[in-house]
Short mmCIF file of C-alpha atoms in Angstrom, two decimals:
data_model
loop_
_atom_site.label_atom_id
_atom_site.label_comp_id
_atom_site.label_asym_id
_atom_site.label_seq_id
_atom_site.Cartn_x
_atom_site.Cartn_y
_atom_site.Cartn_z
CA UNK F 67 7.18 24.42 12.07
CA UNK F 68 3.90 25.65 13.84
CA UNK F 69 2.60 23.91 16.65
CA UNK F 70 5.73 21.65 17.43
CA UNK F 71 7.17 21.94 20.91
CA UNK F 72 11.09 22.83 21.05
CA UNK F 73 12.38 19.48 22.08
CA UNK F 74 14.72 17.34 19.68
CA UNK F 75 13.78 16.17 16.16
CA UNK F 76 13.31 12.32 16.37
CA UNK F 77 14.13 10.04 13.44
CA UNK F 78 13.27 7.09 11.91
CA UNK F 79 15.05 4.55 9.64
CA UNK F 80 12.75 1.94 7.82
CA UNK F 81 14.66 -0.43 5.75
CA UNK F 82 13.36 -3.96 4.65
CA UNK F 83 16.33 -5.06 6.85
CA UNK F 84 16.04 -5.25 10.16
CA UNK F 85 19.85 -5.03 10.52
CA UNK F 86 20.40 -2.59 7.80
CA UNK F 87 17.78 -0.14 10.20
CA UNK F 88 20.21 -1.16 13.34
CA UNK F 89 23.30 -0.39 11.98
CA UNK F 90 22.70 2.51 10.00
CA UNK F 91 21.29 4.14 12.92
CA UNK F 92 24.54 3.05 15.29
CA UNK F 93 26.26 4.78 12.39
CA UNK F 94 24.19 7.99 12.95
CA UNK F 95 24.82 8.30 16.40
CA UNK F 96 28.09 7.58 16.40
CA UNK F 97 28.87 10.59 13.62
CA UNK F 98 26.81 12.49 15.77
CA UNK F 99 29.41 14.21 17.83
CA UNK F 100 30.57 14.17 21.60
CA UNK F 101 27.15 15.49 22.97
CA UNK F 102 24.05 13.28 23.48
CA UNK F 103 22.21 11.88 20.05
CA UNK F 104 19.09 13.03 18.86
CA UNK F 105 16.69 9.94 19.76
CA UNK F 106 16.63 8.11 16.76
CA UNK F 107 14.79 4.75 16.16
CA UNK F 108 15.00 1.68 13.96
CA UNK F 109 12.52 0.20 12.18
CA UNK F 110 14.02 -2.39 10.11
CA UNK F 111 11.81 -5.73 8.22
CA UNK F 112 8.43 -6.97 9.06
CA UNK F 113 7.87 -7.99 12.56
CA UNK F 114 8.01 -11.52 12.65
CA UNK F 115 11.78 -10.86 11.73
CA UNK F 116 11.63 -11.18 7.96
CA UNK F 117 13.17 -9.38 4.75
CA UNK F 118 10.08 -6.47 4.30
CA UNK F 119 8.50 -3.64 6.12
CA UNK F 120 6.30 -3.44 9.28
CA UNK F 121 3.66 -0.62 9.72
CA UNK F 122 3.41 -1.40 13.23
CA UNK F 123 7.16 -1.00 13.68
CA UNK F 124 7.28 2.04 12.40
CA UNK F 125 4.66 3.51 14.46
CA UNK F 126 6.27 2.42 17.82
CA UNK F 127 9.81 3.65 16.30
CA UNK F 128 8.05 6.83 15.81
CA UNK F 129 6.10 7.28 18.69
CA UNK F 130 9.62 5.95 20.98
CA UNK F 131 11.56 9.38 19.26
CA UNK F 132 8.73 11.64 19.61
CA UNK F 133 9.60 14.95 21.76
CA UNK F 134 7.04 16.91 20.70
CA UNK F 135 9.41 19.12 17.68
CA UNK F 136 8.60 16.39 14.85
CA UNK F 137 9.37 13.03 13.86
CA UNK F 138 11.43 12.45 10.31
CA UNK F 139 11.42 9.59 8.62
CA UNK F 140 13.90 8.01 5.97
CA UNK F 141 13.36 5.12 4.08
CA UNK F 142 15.49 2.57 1.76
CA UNK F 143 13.17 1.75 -1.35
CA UNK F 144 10.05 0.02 -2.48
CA UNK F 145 7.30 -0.56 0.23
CA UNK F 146 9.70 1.23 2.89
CA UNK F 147 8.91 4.25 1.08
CA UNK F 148 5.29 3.36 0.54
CA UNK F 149 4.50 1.93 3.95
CA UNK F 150 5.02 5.41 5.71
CA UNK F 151 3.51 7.57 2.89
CA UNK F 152 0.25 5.53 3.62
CA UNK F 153 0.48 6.04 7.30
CA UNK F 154 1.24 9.76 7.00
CA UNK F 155 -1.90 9.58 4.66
CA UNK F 156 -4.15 8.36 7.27
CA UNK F 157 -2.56 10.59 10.12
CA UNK F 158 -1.21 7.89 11.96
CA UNK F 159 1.91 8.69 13.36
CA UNK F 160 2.72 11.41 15.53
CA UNK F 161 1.93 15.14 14.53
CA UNK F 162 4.90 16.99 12.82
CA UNK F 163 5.94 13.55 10.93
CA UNK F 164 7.59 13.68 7.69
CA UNK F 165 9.04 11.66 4.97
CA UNK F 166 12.38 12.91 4.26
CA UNK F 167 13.32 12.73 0.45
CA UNK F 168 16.88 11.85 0.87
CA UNK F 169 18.99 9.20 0.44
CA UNK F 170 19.48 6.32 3.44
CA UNK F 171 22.51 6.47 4.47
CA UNK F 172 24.19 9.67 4.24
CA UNK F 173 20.80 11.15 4.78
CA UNK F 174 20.28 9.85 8.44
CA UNK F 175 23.91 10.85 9.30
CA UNK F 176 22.72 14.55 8.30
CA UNK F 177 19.64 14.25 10.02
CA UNK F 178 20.99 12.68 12.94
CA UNK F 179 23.69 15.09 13.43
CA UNK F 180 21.54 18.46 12.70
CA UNK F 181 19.09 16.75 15.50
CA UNK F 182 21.31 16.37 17.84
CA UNK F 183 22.76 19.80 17.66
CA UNK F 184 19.17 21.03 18.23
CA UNK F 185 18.09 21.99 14.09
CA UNK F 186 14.21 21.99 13.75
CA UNK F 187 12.45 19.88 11.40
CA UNK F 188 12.76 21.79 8.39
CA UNK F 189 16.58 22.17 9.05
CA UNK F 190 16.79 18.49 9.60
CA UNK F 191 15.20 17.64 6.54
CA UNK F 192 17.23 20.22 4.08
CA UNK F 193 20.42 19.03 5.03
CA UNK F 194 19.00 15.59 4.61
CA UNK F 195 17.70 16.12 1.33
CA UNK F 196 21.14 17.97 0.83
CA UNK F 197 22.84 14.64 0.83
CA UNK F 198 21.73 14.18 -2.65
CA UNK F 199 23.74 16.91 -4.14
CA UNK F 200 27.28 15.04 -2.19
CA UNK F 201 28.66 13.54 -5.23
CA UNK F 202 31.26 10.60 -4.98
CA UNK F 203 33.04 11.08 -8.56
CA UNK O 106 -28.35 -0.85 -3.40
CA UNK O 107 -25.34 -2.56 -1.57
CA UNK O 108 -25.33 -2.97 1.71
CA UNK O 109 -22.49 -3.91 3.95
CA UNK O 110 -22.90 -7.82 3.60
CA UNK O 111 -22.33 -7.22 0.19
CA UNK O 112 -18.66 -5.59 0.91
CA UNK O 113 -18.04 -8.54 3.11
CA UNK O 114 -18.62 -11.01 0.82
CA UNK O 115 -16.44 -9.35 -1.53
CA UNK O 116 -13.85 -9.35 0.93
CA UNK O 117 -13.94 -13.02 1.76
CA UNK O 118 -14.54 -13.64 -2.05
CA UNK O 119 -11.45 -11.71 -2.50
CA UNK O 120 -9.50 -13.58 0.19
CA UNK O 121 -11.02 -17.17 -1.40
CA UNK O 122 -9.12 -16.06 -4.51
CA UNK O 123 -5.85 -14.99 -3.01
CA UNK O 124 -5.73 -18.45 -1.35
CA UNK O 125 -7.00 -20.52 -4.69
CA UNK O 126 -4.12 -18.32 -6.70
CA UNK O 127 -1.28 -17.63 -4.08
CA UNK O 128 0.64 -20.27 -5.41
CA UNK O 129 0.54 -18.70 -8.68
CA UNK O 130 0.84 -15.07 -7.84
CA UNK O 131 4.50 -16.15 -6.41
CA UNK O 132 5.47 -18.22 -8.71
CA UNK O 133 4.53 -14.82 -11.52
CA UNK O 134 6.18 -13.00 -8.52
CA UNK O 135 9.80 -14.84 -9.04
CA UNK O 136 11.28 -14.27 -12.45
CA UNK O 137 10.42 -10.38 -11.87
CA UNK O 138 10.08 -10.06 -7.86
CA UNK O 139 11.09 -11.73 -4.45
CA UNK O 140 8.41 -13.95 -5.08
CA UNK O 141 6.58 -13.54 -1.49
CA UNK O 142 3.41 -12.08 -3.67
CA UNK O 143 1.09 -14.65 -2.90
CA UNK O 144 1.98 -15.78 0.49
CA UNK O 145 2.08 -11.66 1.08
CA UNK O 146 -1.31 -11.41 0.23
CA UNK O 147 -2.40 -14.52 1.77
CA UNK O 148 -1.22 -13.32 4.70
CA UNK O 149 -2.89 -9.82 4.28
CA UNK O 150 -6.68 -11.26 3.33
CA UNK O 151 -6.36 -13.53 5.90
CA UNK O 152 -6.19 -10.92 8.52
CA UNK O 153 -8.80 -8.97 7.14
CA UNK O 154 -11.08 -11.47 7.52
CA UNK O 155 -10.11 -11.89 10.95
CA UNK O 156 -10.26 -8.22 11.40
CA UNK O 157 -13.88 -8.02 9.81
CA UNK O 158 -15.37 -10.83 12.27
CA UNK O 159 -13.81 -9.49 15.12
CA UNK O 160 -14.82 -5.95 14.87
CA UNK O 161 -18.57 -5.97 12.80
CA UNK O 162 -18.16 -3.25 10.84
CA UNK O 163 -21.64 -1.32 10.10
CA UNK O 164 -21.36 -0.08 6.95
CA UNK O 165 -19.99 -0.58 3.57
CA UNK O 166 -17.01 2.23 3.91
CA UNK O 167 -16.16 0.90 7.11
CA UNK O 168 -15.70 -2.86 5.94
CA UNK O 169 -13.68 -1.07 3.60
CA UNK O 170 -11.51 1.14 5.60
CA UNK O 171 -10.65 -1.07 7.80
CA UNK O 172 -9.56 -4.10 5.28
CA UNK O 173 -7.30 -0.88 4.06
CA UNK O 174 -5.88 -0.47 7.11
CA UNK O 175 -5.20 -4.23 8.30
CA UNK O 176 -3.42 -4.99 4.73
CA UNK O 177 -1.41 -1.96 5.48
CA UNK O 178 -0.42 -3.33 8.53
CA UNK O 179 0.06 -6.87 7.85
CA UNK O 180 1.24 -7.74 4.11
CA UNK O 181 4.96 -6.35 4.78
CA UNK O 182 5.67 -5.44 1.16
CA UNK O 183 4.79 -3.21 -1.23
CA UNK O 184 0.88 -4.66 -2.27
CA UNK O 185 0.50 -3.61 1.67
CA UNK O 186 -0.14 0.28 1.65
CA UNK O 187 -0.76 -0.27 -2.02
CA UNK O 188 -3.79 -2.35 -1.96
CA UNK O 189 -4.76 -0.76 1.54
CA UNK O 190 -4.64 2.29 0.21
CA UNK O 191 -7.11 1.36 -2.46
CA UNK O 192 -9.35 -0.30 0.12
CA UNK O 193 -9.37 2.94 2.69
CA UNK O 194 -9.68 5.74 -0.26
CA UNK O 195 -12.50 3.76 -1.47
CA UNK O 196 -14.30 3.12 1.83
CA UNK O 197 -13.40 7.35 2.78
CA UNK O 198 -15.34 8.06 -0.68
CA UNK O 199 -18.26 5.25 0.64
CA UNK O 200 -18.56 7.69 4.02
CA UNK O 201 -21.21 5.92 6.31
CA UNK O 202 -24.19 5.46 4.26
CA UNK O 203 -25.59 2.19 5.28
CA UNK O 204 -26.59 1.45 1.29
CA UNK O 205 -24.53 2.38 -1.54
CA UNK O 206 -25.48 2.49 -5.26
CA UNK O 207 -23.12 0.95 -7.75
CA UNK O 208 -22.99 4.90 -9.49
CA UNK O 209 -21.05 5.63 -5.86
CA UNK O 210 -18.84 2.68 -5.62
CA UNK O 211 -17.99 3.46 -9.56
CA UNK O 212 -16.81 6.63 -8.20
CA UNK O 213 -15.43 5.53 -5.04
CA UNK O 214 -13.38 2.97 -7.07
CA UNK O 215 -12.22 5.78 -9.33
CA UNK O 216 -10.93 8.03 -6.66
CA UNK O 217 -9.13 4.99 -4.73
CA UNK O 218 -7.65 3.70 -8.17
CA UNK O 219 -6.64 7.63 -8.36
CA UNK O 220 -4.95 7.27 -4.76
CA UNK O 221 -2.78 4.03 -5.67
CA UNK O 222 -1.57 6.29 -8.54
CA UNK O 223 -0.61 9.22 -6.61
CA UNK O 224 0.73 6.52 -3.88
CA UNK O 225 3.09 5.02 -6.15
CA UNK O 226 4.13 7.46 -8.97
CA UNK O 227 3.13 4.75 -11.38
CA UNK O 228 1.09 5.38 -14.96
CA UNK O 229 -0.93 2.70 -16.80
CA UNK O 230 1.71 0.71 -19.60
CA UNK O 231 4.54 0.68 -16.51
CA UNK O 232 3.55 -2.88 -15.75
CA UNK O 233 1.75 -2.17 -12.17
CA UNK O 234 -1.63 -3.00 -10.61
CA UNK O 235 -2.71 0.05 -12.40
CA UNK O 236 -2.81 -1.51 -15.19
CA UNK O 237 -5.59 -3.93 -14.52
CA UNK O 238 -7.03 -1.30 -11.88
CA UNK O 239 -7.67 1.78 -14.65
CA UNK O 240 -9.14 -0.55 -17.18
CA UNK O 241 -11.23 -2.18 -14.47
CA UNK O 242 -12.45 0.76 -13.12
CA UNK O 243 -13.00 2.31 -16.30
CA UNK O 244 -15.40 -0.48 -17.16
CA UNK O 245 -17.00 -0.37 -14.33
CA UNK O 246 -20.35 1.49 -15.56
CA UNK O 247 -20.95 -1.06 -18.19
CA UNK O 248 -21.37 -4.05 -15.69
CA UNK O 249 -18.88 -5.55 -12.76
CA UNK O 250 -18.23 -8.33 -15.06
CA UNK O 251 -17.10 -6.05 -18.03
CA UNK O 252 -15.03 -3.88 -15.30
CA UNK O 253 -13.66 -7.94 -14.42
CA UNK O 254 -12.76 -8.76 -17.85
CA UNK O 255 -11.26 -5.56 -18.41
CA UNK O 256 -9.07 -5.87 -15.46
CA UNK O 257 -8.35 -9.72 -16.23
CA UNK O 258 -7.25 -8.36 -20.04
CA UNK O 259 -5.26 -5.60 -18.36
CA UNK O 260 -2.81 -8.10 -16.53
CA UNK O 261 -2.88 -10.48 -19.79
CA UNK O 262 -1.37 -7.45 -21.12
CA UNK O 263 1.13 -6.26 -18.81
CA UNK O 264 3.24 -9.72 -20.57
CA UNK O 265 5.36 -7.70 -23.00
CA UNK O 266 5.22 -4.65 -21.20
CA UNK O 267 8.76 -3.20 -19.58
CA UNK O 268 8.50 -2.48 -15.80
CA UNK O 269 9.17 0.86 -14.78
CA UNK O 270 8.29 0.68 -10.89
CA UNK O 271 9.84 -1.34 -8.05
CA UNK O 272 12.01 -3.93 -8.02
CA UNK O 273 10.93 -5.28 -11.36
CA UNK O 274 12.32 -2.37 -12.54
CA UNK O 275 16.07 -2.75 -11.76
CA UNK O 276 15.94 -5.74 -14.32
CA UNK O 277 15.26 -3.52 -17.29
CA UNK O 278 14.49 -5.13 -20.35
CA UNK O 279 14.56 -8.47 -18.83
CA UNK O 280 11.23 -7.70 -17.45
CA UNK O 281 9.70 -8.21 -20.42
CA UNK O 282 7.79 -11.49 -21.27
CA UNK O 283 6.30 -12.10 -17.53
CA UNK O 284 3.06 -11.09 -16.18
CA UNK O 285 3.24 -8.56 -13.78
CA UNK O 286 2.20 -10.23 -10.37
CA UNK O 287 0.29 -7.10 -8.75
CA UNK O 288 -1.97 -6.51 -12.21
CA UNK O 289 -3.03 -9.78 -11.47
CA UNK O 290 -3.92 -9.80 -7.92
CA UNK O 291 -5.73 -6.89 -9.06
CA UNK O 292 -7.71 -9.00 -11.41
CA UNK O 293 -8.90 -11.43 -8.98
CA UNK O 294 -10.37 -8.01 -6.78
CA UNK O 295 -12.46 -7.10 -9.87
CA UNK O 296 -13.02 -10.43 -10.69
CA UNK O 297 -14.36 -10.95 -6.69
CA UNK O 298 -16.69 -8.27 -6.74
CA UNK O 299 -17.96 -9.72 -10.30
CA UNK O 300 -18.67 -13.14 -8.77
CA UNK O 301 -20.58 -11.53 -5.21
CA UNK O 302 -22.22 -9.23 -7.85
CA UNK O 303 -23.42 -12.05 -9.86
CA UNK O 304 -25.01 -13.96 -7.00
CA UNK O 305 -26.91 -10.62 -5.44
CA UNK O 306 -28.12 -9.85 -8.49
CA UNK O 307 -29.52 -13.21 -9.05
CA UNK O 308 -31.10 -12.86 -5.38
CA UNK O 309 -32.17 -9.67 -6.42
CA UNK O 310 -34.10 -11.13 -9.39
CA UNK O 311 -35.85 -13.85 -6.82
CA UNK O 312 -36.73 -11.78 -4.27
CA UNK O 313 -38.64 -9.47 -7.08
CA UNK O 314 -40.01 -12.64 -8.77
CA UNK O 315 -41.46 -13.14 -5.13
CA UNK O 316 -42.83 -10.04 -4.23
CA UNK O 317 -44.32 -9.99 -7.62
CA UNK O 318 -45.91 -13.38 -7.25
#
């Protein structure tokens, strides 16, 4: 990525749960390995504490992660997904932020552990987007 | 000419008929949603208004841009970036001309109808906004009241349609046989802008009566 420091990717997980967010990102970190995590932020239902999706949670999560190397974010479903396409739209979050196309779950374990062991934004997000191809049957 | 009075009252028109229909947009909203439609959007026109008297915005794209962004930031579901995207492409196409004819809100309305498109994935006939937004829009060169009717028709029609976006979507076939909440929140937007058309066209008329007196 051009003009993106060398510090850790950040990441972000937006789910219309607040608790979903929590816990899939102590999952992360905890697959993450024996070294120090990647930062990595929740951003889980609106901000009153409710089933849905906060814009302004998601721009503190992503501001909180940023070191400078790029900010991705994953998302569960509906306005999740739409809430942070419209803010990368208007250029509101923090230069090198990107939607990562990959599922929630196994897709922030990826991205968490390829953070933490230094990968780059477009590393992050391949073996994020990889986690599509993982077949269970 | 429309100057930026006439994009507030739109708004607040807008925001009268979220809170006259909320109770109906949820109750569309439950059979096929998580029925929080109407008390989403409530909650997301109410804050533009508050946003729009606090800050003064000069000039029709800026009324617009920023109800965008405050229903982006405050509806907490999907009609959120959806309908603020709308809003902001719109007012972005408006730029900060103090006046705007109704040719360049015609085509600002096109390209923000274009943006919800691209925002979403959705096409008309998937039982979305879009489908009172494209036929609204498309009417909009006849009159604001034609692009209203249009819109109104497009949500009457959305009834037997299947949905193929969101969560409406996971029910499959039992979709079918409910109005799709979002076409008709759409609806009361065109049918807002009809109304505040009405009444500054009628103002229009007096004022010209006047001058010509």
């Amino acid at each position: 990525m051009s003009g993106l420091g060398t510090g850790e990717v950040g990441v972000v997980l937006v789910s219309h749960s607040a608790q979903v967010a929590e816990s899939v990102a102590a999952l992360a970190r905890g697959l993450a390995g024996s070294g120090p995590a990647a930062p990595v932020a929740a951003a889980g239902g609106t901000a009153d504490g409710g089933m849905g999706t906060s814009a302004e949670l998601i721009l503190s999560a992503a501001r909180a992660v940023d070191r400078g190397a790029g900010v991705a974010l994953l998302a569960d479903l509906g306005s999740a997904v739409l809430t942070v396409k419209a803010l990368l739209a208007d250029d509101e979050l923090p230069a090198g932020s990107r939607l990562l196309d990959a599922p929630f779950v196994e897709g922030a374990v990826a991205a968490v552990v390829a953070a933490s062991a230094g990968a780059a934004l477009d590393a992050v997000e391949a073996v994020a987007v990889e986690a599509y191809e993982y077949r269970k049957v | 000419m429309r100057d930026t009075q006439f994009f507030l009252r739109w708004m607040a028109a807008a925001a009268a008929a979220v809170e006259r229909e909320a109770d109906r947009l949820t109750e569309l909203d439950s059979p096929i949603g998580d029925a929080d439609h109407g008390s989403n959007m409530l909650r997301g026109f109410t804050a533009v208004g508050g946003a729009l008297d606090a800050e003064a915005p000069a000039a029709p794209g800026a009324v617009l841009q920023l109800a965008g962004r405050t229903l982006i930031s405050t509806v907490g579901g999907a009609s959120g970036p959806l309908y603020g995207t709308l809003l902001r492409r719109t007012g972005k196409e408006l730029g900060e001309a103090a006046e705007v004819s109704d040719e360049e809100l015609r085509k600002a309305l096109y390209a923000g109808v274009g943006a919800v498109a691209q925002l979403g994935g959705a096409a008309p006939g998937d039982k979305t906004m879009l489908d009172a937004l494209v036929p609204g829009v498309a009417r909009l060169a006849t009159s604001y009241r034609a692009a209203a009717d249009a819109a109104e028709n497009g949500a009457l029609a959305t009834v037997p349609m299947l949905a193929r976006k969101g969560r409406a979507s996971y029910l499959g076939e039992r979709s079918i046989g409910h109005q799709d909440p979002g076409a008709t929140s759409s609806a009361l937007l065109f049918g807002a802008l009809a109304d505040v058309a009405d009444v500054a066209d009628v103002a229009d008329g007096a004022a010209e009566a006047g001058e010509a007196a």
